[in-house]
Coordinates of C-alpha atoms in Angstrom, one line a residue:
Chain A
M1 CA 0.0 0.0 0.0
G2 CA 1.1 3.5 -0.7
A3 CA 4.3 4.5 -2.4
S4 CA 7.5 2.7 -1.8
L5 CA 11.1 4.0 -1.7
S6 CA 11.8 1.9 -4.8
N7 CA 14.5 2.1 -7.3
L8 CA 16.9 3.2 -4.7
T9 CA 18.8 0.0 -4.2
E10 CA 21.6 -1.0 -6.5
G11 CA 24.0 -3.9 -6.4
S12 CA 27.7 -3.3 -6.4
N13 CA 27.9 -3.6 -10.2
G14 CA 24.9 -1.3 -10.7
T15 CA 22.3 -3.9 -11.4
A16 CA 19.2 -4.2 -9.2
M17 CA 19.2 -6.8 -6.5
G18 CA 16.4 -8.3 -4.5
P19 CA 14.3 -6.1 -2.3
G20 CA 16.3 -3.8 0.0
L21 CA 15.6 -1.2 2.5
G22 CA 14.6 1.1 -0.3
D23 CA 11.9 -1.2 -1.6
I24 CA 9.7 -1.9 1.3
P25 CA 6.4 0.0 1.4
E26 CA 5.8 3.1 3.5
S27 CA 3.8 1.2 6.2
C28 CA 6.7 -1.2 6.7
V29 CA 9.2 1.7 6.9
A30 CA 7.0 3.3 9.5
C31 CA 7.0 0.0 11.4
V32 CA 10.8 0.0 11.3
F33 CA 10.8 3.6 12.6
T34 CA 8.7 2.6 15.6
Y35 CA 11.8 0.8 16.8
L36 CA 14.1 3.7 16.2
T37 CA 14.7 6.7 18.5
P38 CA 14.2 10.3 17.1
P39 CA 17.9 10.9 16.7
E40 CA 18.2 7.7 14.7
I41 CA 15.3 8.7 12.5
C42 CA 16.8 12.1 11.9
N43 CA 20.0 10.3 11.0
L44 CA 18.1 8.4 8.3
A45 CA 17.0 11.6 6.7
R46 CA 20.6 11.9 5.5
L47 CA 20.5 8.7 3.4
N48 CA 18.7 10.1 0.4
R49 CA 15.7 12.3 -0.5
A50 CA 13.1 9.5 -0.2
F51 CA 14.3 8.6 3.3
R52 CA 14.2 12.2 4.3
G53 CA 10.5 12.2 3.3
A54 CA 9.8 9.0 5.2
A55 CA 11.7 10.3 8.2
S56 CA 9.6 13.4 8.3
S57 CA 6.2 11.9 8.1
D58 CA 3.7 13.0 10.7
S59 CA 2.5 9.5 11.5
V60 CA 6.0 8.5 12.6
W61 CA 6.5 11.5 14.8
E62 CA 3.0 11.5 16.2
M63 CA 4.0 8.2 17.8
K64 CA 7.2 9.7 19.3
L65 CA 5.3 12.6 21.0
P66 CA 3.7 12.0 24.4
S67 CA 0.0 11.5 24.2
N68 CA -0.7 14.8 25.9
Y69 CA 1.8 16.9 23.9
Q70 CA -0.8 19.5 23.4
D71 CA -0.5 20.4 27.1
L72 CA 3.1 21.2 26.5
L73 CA 2.3 23.2 23.3
D74 CA -0.2 25.3 25.4
L75 CA 2.9 26.8 27.1
V76 CA 4.2 28.1 23.8
P77 CA 2.6 31.1 21.9
P78 CA 0.4 29.6 19.2
E79 CA 2.1 31.3 16.4
R80 CA 5.2 29.4 17.1
Y81 CA 3.7 26.0 16.5
Q82 CA 0.9 26.6 13.9
N83 CA 1.6 24.9 10.7
L84 CA 4.4 22.9 12.1
S85 CA 4.8 19.3 11.2
K86 CA 4.8 16.7 14.0
K87 CA 8.6 16.4 13.6
D88 CA 9.1 20.1 14.1
I89 CA 6.8 20.0 17.1
F90 CA 9.0 17.3 18.6
A91 CA 12.0 19.4 17.8
L92 CA 10.4 22.5 19.4
L93 CA 9.4 20.6 22.6
S94 CA 12.7 18.9 22.9
R95 CA 14.2 22.3 23.8
P96 CA 13.3 23.5 27.3
V97 CA 9.9 25.2 27.3
P98 CA 9.8 27.8 30.2
F99 CA 6.6 28.3 32.2
D100 CA 5.6 29.9 35.5
D101 CA 7.5 33.1 34.7
G102 CA 10.6 31.2 33.6
N103 CA 11.0 29.6 37.0
K104 CA 10.2 26.2 35.6
E105 CA 11.1 24.4 32.4
V106 CA 9.7 21.3 30.7
W107 CA 11.1 19.4 27.8
L108 CA 11.0 16.1 25.9
D109 CA 13.9 13.8 26.2
R110 CA 15.3 13.6 22.6
V111 CA 15.8 9.9 22.7
T112 CA 12.7 8.6 24.3
G113 CA 10.2 11.5 24.0
R114 CA 9.5 11.4 27.7
V115 CA 8.7 14.5 29.6
C116 CA 11.3 16.0 32.0
M117 CA 11.1 19.0 34.2
A118 CA 13.3 21.4 36.1
I119 CA 12.2 23.9 38.8
S120 CA 14.5 26.8 39.7
A121 CA 15.3 27.8 43.2
K122 CA 13.6 31.1 42.2
G123 CA 10.4 29.2 42.0
M124 CA 10.7 27.7 45.4
A125 CA 9.8 29.1 48.9
I126 CA 13.1 29.5 50.8
T127 CA 12.9 30.5 54.4
G128 CA 14.8 33.7 55.0
I129 CA 15.6 34.2 51.3
D130 CA 15.0 37.9 51.6
D131 CA 17.5 38.4 54.4
R132 CA 20.9 39.0 52.9
R133 CA 22.6 37.9 56.0
Y134 CA 21.4 34.4 55.2
W135 CA 20.8 34.0 51.5
N136 CA 22.0 35.6 48.3
W137 CA 21.2 35.1 44.7
V138 CA 24.3 34.3 42.6
S139 CA 24.3 34.5 38.8
T140 CA 26.1 31.6 37.2
E141 CA 26.2 29.7 33.9
E142 CA 26.4 26.5 35.8
S143 CA 22.6 26.6 36.3
R144 CA 20.2 26.2 33.5
F145 CA 18.2 29.0 35.1
H146 CA 21.4 31.1 35.3
T147 CA 20.8 31.8 39.0
V148 CA 21.3 29.8 42.2
A149 CA 20.6 30.6 45.8
Y150 CA 23.7 30.7 48.0
L151 CA 23.3 30.2 51.7
Q152 CA 25.8 31.9 53.8
Q153 CA 24.6 30.8 57.2
I154 CA 21.3 30.0 58.9
W155 CA 19.7 27.9 61.6
W156 CA 16.5 27.1 60.0
F157 CA 17.2 25.7 56.6
E158 CA 14.0 25.0 54.7
V159 CA 13.3 25.0 50.9
D160 CA 9.8 24.2 49.8
G161 CA 8.4 23.9 46.3
V162 CA 5.3 22.8 44.5
V163 CA 4.6 22.1 40.8
K164 CA 1.4 21.3 39.1
F165 CA 1.6 20.0 35.6
P166 CA -0.1 17.4 33.4
L167 CA 2.7 14.9 33.3
P168 CA 2.1 11.9 31.1
A169 CA 1.8 8.5 32.7
D170 CA 5.2 7.3 33.9
I171 CA 7.3 6.8 37.0
Y172 CA 9.3 9.9 37.9
T173 CA 12.3 10.5 40.1
L174 CA 12.6 13.9 41.9
S175 CA 16.0 15.1 42.8
F176 CA 17.6 18.3 44.3
R177 CA 20.7 19.8 42.7
L178 CA 22.9 21.1 45.4
H179 CA 26.5 22.3 45.6
L180 CA 28.5 22.5 48.8
G181 CA 30.6 25.6 48.8
R182 CA 30.6 28.5 46.5
F183 CA 32.4 28.6 43.2
S184 CA 33.9 31.2 41.0
K185 CA 36.3 31.6 38.1
R186 CA 39.7 32.8 38.9
L187 CA 42.1 33.2 36.0
G188 CA 40.0 31.0 33.8
R189 CA 39.9 28.2 36.3
R190 CA 36.9 27.1 38.3
V191 CA 37.6 27.5 42.0
S192 CA 35.5 26.4 45.0
S193 CA 35.6 28.1 48.4
F194 CA 34.3 26.6 51.6
E195 CA 34.7 29.6 53.8
H196 CA 31.0 29.4 54.9
T197 CA 30.6 25.7 54.6
H198 CA 29.7 24.2 58.0
G199 CA 27.1 22.3 60.0
W200 CA 26.2 19.8 57.3
D201 CA 28.1 17.0 58.9
I202 CA 26.4 17.3 62.3
K203 CA 22.9 16.3 61.3
P204 CA 21.5 15.1 58.0
V205 CA 19.1 17.1 55.9
T206 CA 15.6 15.7 55.2
F207 CA 14.3 15.5 51.7
E208 CA 10.6 14.9 51.1
L209 CA 8.1 14.7 48.4
S210 CA 4.4 14.2 48.3
T211 CA 1.8 14.1 45.6
C212 CA -1.8 15.2 45.8
D213 CA -2.9 11.6 45.4
G214 CA -1.1 10.6 48.6
Q215 CA 2.2 9.3 47.5
L216 CA 5.1 10.1 49.8
A217 CA 8.8 9.7 49.8
S218 CA 11.5 10.9 52.0
C219 CA 15.1 10.3 52.8
E220 CA 18.0 11.8 54.8
H221 CA 21.5 12.6 53.7
Y222 CA 24.5 14.2 55.3
L223 CA 25.5 16.9 52.8
D224 CA 29.1 17.0 54.1
D225 CA 31.6 14.4 55.0
T226 CA 32.6 14.1 58.6
E227 CA 36.3 14.5 59.6
Q228 CA 37.1 10.8 59.6
D229 CA 36.0 10.4 56.0
Y230 CA 38.5 12.9 54.8
D231 CA 41.1 10.2 54.3
N232 CA 39.8 9.5 50.8
G233 CA 39.3 13.2 50.1
N234 CA 36.0 14.9 50.6
H235 CA 33.9 14.0 47.7
K236 CA 30.9 16.0 48.5
R237 CA 32.4 19.4 48.2
G238 CA 32.9 21.5 45.2
C239 CA 30.7 19.7 42.8
W240 CA 27.0 19.6 41.9
I241 CA 25.3 16.7 43.3
D242 CA 21.8 15.4 42.4
Y243 CA 20.2 14.1 45.6
K244 CA 17.4 11.7 44.8
V245 CA 14.4 12.4 47.0
G246 CA 12.3 9.5 45.7
E247 CA 9.9 8.4 43.0
F248 CA 6.3 8.9 42.3
I249 CA 3.9 7.3 39.8
V250 CA 1.7 9.2 37.5
N251 CA -1.2 7.1 36.0
D252 CA -2.6 9.6 33.6
S253 CA -2.1 13.1 32.5
E254 CA -5.5 13.8 33.9
P255 CA -6.1 14.8 36.7
V256 CA -3.2 17.1 36.7
T257 CA -0.3 16.0 38.8
E258 CA 0.7 18.1 41.8
V259 CA 3.9 17.4 43.6
R260 CA 5.2 19.1 46.7
F261 CA 8.9 18.8 47.6
S262 CA 11.2 20.1 50.3
V263 CA 14.6 19.9 51.8
K264 CA 15.0 20.9 55.4
Q265 CA 17.4 21.0 58.3
I266 CA 15.6 22.8 61.1
D267 CA 17.5 21.6 64.1
C268 CA 18.2 25.0 65.6
T269 CA 20.9 23.8 67.9
H270 CA 23.5 24.2 65.2
S271 CA 23.9 26.6 62.3
K272 CA 24.7 25.6 58.8
G273 CA 25.8 27.3 55.7
G274 CA 28.0 27.4 52.6
L275 CA 25.5 25.7 50.2
C276 CA 24.2 26.5 46.7
V277 CA 20.7 25.4 45.8
D278 CA 20.1 25.3 42.1
S279 CA 17.0 23.4 41.2
V280 CA 14.8 20.4 41.4
F281 CA 14.6 17.9 38.5
I282 CA 11.7 15.6 37.8
I283 CA 12.9 13.0 35.3
P284 CA 11.4 9.6 34.4
T285 CA 13.2 7.0 36.5
D286 CA 14.1 4.8 33.5
L287 CA 15.8 7.7 31.9
K288 CA 17.9 8.4 34.9
E289 CA 18.9 4.9 35.5
R290 CA 19.2 3.4 32.1
K291 CA 22.7 2.7 30.9
R292 CA 23.2 4.8 27.8
K293 CA 25.7 3.6 25.3
G294 CA 26.4 6.6 23.3
M295 CA 24.2 9.4 22.0
L296 CA 23.2 7.9 18.7
K297 CA 21.7 4.7 20.1
Chain B
M1 CA -17.7 -26.3 12.0
G2 CA -14.2 -27.5 11.0
S3 CA -12.0 -29.1 13.6
T4 CA -8.6 -27.9 14.3
S5 CA -7.2 -30.4 11.8
T6 CA -8.8 -28.7 8.9
K7 CA -6.2 -28.1 6.2
I8 CA -5.9 -25.1 4.0
K9 CA -4.1 -25.2 0.6
L10 CA -1.9 -22.3 -0.4
R11 CA -0.4 -21.7 -3.8
T12 CA 2.6 -19.4 -4.1
S13 CA 3.8 -17.2 -6.9
D14 CA 6.1 -19.9 -8.2
Q15 CA 3.2 -22.4 -8.3
K16 CA 4.2 -24.4 -5.2
V17 CA 1.3 -25.7 -3.1
F18 CA 1.5 -26.0 0.6
E19 CA -1.1 -27.7 2.8
V20 CA -1.2 -26.4 6.3
E21 CA -3.4 -26.6 9.3
K22 CA -6.0 -24.0 9.5
A23 CA -4.8 -22.8 12.9
V24 CA -1.4 -22.1 11.4
A25 CA -2.6 -20.5 8.2
V26 CA -5.0 -18.1 9.8
Q27 CA -2.1 -16.4 11.7
S28 CA -2.2 -14.4 8.5
Q29 CA -5.1 -12.0 8.7
T30 CA -5.2 -11.9 4.9
I31 CA -5.5 -15.7 4.6
K32 CA -8.0 -15.7 7.4
Y33 CA -10.2 -13.2 5.6
I34 CA -10.1 -15.0 2.3
Y35 CA -10.8 -18.3 4.0
E36 CA -13.8 -17.0 5.9
N37 CA -15.2 -15.0 3.1
G38 CA -14.2 -17.0 0.0
C39 CA -14.3 -20.6 -0.9
P40 CA -12.9 -22.6 1.9
D41 CA -12.3 -25.7 -0.2
S42 CA -10.3 -24.3 -3.0
V43 CA -6.7 -23.2 -3.0
I44 CA -5.8 -19.8 -1.8
H45 CA -3.3 -17.9 -4.0
V46 CA -0.6 -16.0 -2.3
H47 CA 0.6 -14.3 -5.4
S48 CA 3.3 -12.1 -4.0
V49 CA 5.1 -14.8 -1.9
S50 CA 7.5 -17.3 -3.2
G51 CA 7.7 -20.9 -2.1
D52 CA 10.9 -20.5 -0.1
I53 CA 9.6 -17.5 1.8
L54 CA 6.2 -19.0 2.5
S55 CA 7.9 -22.2 3.8
K56 CA 9.8 -20.1 6.3
I57 CA 6.7 -18.1 7.2
L58 CA 4.8 -21.3 7.8
D59 CA 7.6 -22.5 10.1
Y60 CA 7.2 -19.3 12.1
C61 CA 3.5 -19.5 12.3
K62 CA 3.6 -23.1 13.3
K63 CA 6.1 -22.5 16.0
H64 CA 4.1 -19.7 17.5
V65 CA 0.7 -21.5 17.3
N66 CA 2.2 -24.6 18.9
S67 CA 3.8 -22.7 21.7
A68 CA 0.7 -20.6 22.4
A69 CA -1.5 -23.8 22.4
G70 CA 0.9 -25.6 24.7
K71 CA 1.5 -28.3 22.1
E72 CA 5.2 -27.6 22.3
D73 CA 7.0 -27.3 25.6
I74 CA 8.9 -24.1 25.0
S75 CA 9.5 -21.3 27.5
P76 CA 9.1 -17.6 26.5
E77 CA 12.8 -17.2 26.6
E78 CA 13.4 -20.2 24.3
L79 CA 10.7 -18.8 21.9
Y80 CA 12.5 -15.5 21.9
E81 CA 15.8 -17.3 21.1
W82 CA 14.1 -19.2 18.3
D83 CA 12.8 -15.9 16.9
A84 CA 16.2 -14.4 17.0
N85 CA 17.7 -17.3 15.1
F86 CA 14.8 -17.2 12.6
V87 CA 15.8 -13.7 11.5
K88 CA 19.4 -14.6 11.1
V89 CA 19.1 -14.6 7.3
D90 CA 20.6 -12.7 4.5
Q91 CA 19.2 -9.3 3.7
N92 CA 17.3 -10.3 0.6
T93 CA 15.4 -13.0 2.6
L94 CA 14.8 -10.5 5.4
F95 CA 13.2 -8.0 3.2
D96 CA 11.2 -10.7 1.4
L97 CA 9.9 -11.7 4.8
I98 CA 9.0 -8.1 5.6
L99 CA 7.1 -7.8 2.3
A100 CA 5.4 -11.1 2.8
A101 CA 4.5 -10.5 6.4
N102 CA 3.1 -7.1 5.4
C103 CA 1.1 -8.5 2.5
L104 CA -0.1 -11.5 4.6
K105 CA -0.8 -9.3 7.6
I106 CA 1.1 -11.3 10.2
E107 CA 1.7 -8.6 12.8
S108 CA 4.1 -10.4 15.1
L109 CA 6.3 -11.4 12.2
L110 CA 6.2 -7.9 10.8
D111 CA 7.2 -6.5 14.2
L112 CA 10.0 -9.1 14.5
T113 CA 11.5 -8.4 11.1
C114 CA 11.2 -4.7 11.3
Q115 CA 12.9 -4.7 14.7
T116 CA 15.7 -6.7 13.1
V117 CA 16.1 -4.1 10.5
A118 CA 16.0 -1.3 13.1
N119 CA 18.8 -3.1 15.0
M120 CA 20.9 -3.1 11.8
I121 CA 20.4 0.6 11.5
K122 CA 21.1 1.5 15.1
G123 CA 24.5 3.1 15.9
K124 CA 25.5 3.4 12.3
R125 CA 26.4 6.6 10.5
P126 CA 24.6 7.4 7.2
E127 CA 27.5 6.2 5.1
E128 CA 27.5 2.9 6.9
I129 CA 23.8 2.5 6.6
R130 CA 24.0 3.1 2.8
T131 CA 26.7 0.5 2.5
T132 CA 24.8 -2.1 4.6
F133 CA 21.7 -1.7 2.6
N134 CA 23.0 -0.7 -0.8
I135 CA 21.2 2.6 -0.8
K136 CA 21.9 5.2 -3.4
N137 CA 22.7 8.6 -2.3
D138 CA 21.0 11.2 -4.4
Y139 CA 22.1 14.3 -2.5
T140 CA 24.6 16.8 -3.6
I141 CA 27.1 17.7 -1.0
E142 CA 25.4 21.0 -0.2
A143 CA 22.0 19.3 0.1
E144 CA 23.3 16.7 2.4
E145 CA 24.9 19.3 4.6
A146 CA 21.7 21.2 4.6
V147 CA 19.8 18.1 5.8
R148 CA 22.4 17.5 8.5
R149 CA 22.0 21.0 9.8
E150 CA 18.2 20.7 9.7
N151 CA 18.4 17.7 11.9
K152 CA 21.1 18.9 14.2
W153 CA 18.6 19.6 17.0
A154 CA 18.3 15.9 17.6
F155 CA 21.9 15.6 18.4
D156 CA 22.4 18.7 20.4
M157 CA 23.7 18.1 23.8
L158 CA 21.5 18.3 26.9
G159 CA 21.7 21.2 29.3
G160 CA 22.0 24.3 27.2
V161 CA 24.6 25.5 29.7
G162 CA 27.5 24.2 27.7
T163 CA 27.6 20.9 29.5
M164 CA 26.9 17.5 28.2
V165 CA 25.7 14.7 30.2
I166 CA 26.7 11.1 29.7
E167 CA 24.6 9.2 32.1
E168 CA 25.0 6.0 33.9
L169 CA 28.4 4.8 33.0
A170 CA 28.9 1.6 34.8
D171 CA 32.3 0.5 35.9
D172 CA 34.3 -1.4 33.4
T173 CA 32.1 -0.5 30.4
M174 CA 33.1 1.4 27.3
S175 CA 30.6 4.0 26.8
K176 CA 30.7 6.5 24.0
C177 CA 29.2 9.8 23.2
V178 CA 29.6 12.3 20.4
T179 CA 30.1 15.8 21.6
N180 CA 30.6 19.2 20.0
T181 CA 34.1 20.3 20.4
K182 CA 33.0 23.5 22.1
S183 CA 31.1 22.0 24.9
R184 CA 32.2 20.9 28.3
V185 CA 31.9 17.3 29.4
C186 CA 30.0 16.7 32.5
V187 CA 30.1 13.0 33.3
I188 CA 27.4 11.8 35.6
A189 CA 27.5 8.3 37.0
A190 CA 25.1 7.0 39.6
N191 CA 23.5 10.4 39.8
Q192 CA 26.6 12.0 40.9
I193 CA 28.7 14.5 39.0
V194 CA 31.9 12.9 38.1
M195 CA 33.9 15.6 36.5
M196 CA 33.6 18.6 34.4
R197 CA 36.2 19.0 31.8
S198 CA 36.5 21.4 29.0
I199 CA 36.6 19.6 25.7
S200 CA 39.2 22.0 24.3
K201 CA 41.5 20.7 27.0
L202 CA 40.8 17.2 26.0
A203 CA 41.2 17.9 22.3
N204 CA 44.9 17.6 22.3
K205 CA 45.3 14.5 24.3
K206 CA 45.1 10.9 23.3
S207 CA 43.8 9.8 26.6
I208 CA 43.2 11.3 29.9
D209 CA 42.8 10.0 33.4
V210 CA 39.8 11.4 35.1
Y211 CA 39.0 10.6 38.7
K212 CA 35.6 9.6 39.5
Q213 CA 34.0 10.7 42.8
P214 CA 32.1 7.7 44.0
Q215 CA 28.7 8.1 45.5
N216 CA 29.7 6.4 48.6
P217 CA 32.8 8.0 49.9
T218 CA 34.1 4.8 51.3
T219 CA 34.4 3.1 47.9
P220 CA 37.8 3.2 46.3
R221 CA 38.4 6.0 43.8
I222 CA 37.9 4.9 40.3
K223 CA 40.1 5.9 37.5
E224 CA 38.8 6.1 34.0
S225 CA 40.5 6.9 30.8
V226 CA 39.0 8.9 28.0
K227 CA 40.0 8.3 24.5
Q228 CA 38.7 10.4 21.7
R229 CA 38.8 10.6 18.0
N230 CA 37.6 13.1 15.5
V231 CA 34.4 12.3 13.6
G232 CA 34.7 15.4 11.5
T233 CA 32.8 18.7 11.4
G234 CA 33.5 19.9 14.9
F235 CA 32.5 16.7 16.7
I236 CA 34.5 14.3 18.6
E237 CA 33.7 10.9 19.9
L238 CA 34.7 10.2 23.5
F239 CA 35.2 6.7 24.8
F240 CA 34.9 6.4 28.5
H241 CA 36.4 3.4 30.1
F242 CA 36.0 3.0 33.8
K243 CA 38.2 0.7 35.9
C244 CA 38.3 0.2 39.6
K245 CA 41.4 1.1 41.4
M246 CA 41.8 -0.8 44.7

């Protein structure tokens, strides 16, 4: 049925061979494409013109988009996506789409088409954020939101956030991206300083998440190594660390998923400080844990 | 109504006749339709399928019918293995199977064969795919370059802050990624940032030792080496090899 990519196979001496990849009908090509990821399909567009056509067909890309992709498109001004093919819509949504005043971003993973999200510290409620003795906002290119919150010192450390979004059905992992110490560039090199870093080795911080349908997860981590662990070198300082809070399940994009999350250390017998809070990531668990073997696979 | 031992006759394009059990033949939706709506006693013509191919297809159908009906003692894993061996054929046969499975409407066989083709495509560059499948390139150099640029978005690195993420590199595996020579490499393993390195610093080295920061501070530090090679047009391929250092 339909046209085929025929006349595009040739034997080594120029004569036609038996059927090849160029000879199978469009529906079969579409079937092959269901087993390929978007980057692989885009790769095929470079084979020849007919493949470019097959690799751009709406039916192929409709399957790669999440079922509720329109919800993501609603975040984009309509003129940007009118008249776009499904492939171009996928391309558009695979770049971070900001919402909530730019404090949150959502995008499709290029390889699997699953929805991922990041929430900036600017979109969270941080206790004491307005008091410059405690917290400061630092501009940096190391954050996808270009700003992170730096804690100098405080007793009551609490960061809360909430996000409400029609996530498609999946299992998601929520994690906090934190950096112990502050960082800067000196003479072109990245340098970390821990002048304010203290208190994180005394008691652990508590991470929590909850959803409106009653799912809960929480865990505790010491953000800093204690003195005796220093033998191997302190591995928690000077780098961005994704602390996994837990997982939650979404069964359907309706009703809209609402997730609350927090990180706290509110034991006021000791102060703590010297920490950057960048963002929270909500990523499908498979994506985070799958072993990837290269970008083109 | 007919018992399960009813036979159906099939005639192929090269005039071979096959007599098969109805349960096997109706795996093909096309044959099923013809049988139920046409003359059940006469021979069904399968014009577009040759004897050799139909013979293979009937083997497939028989195996799957028998395993589903419990007539053959075969576990799902063994059936999976059998399927994998079934598609170890030369390309011509594979595509003949696809065409036949499509025409005969045998969904599971079509899925199996298409997935096989997809696996032959994965991980290859366009030139390699063309060679594997004897595909003619009808692009000019400029046109191909334009298509490459038009599809670049699919290969752009994550982040948008100049870092690229290679996730979940297990110890002792070779993992590769293709990265733009301008970006920085941010290697994440076990959800922990391993190292950020500027590619331009890597560019002049054959291999580099990068120390991994383990998630659990008590595990030994792991040393990995990074090898790279140019794949042209401002991209390099990085091979990460982790080894444990005790």
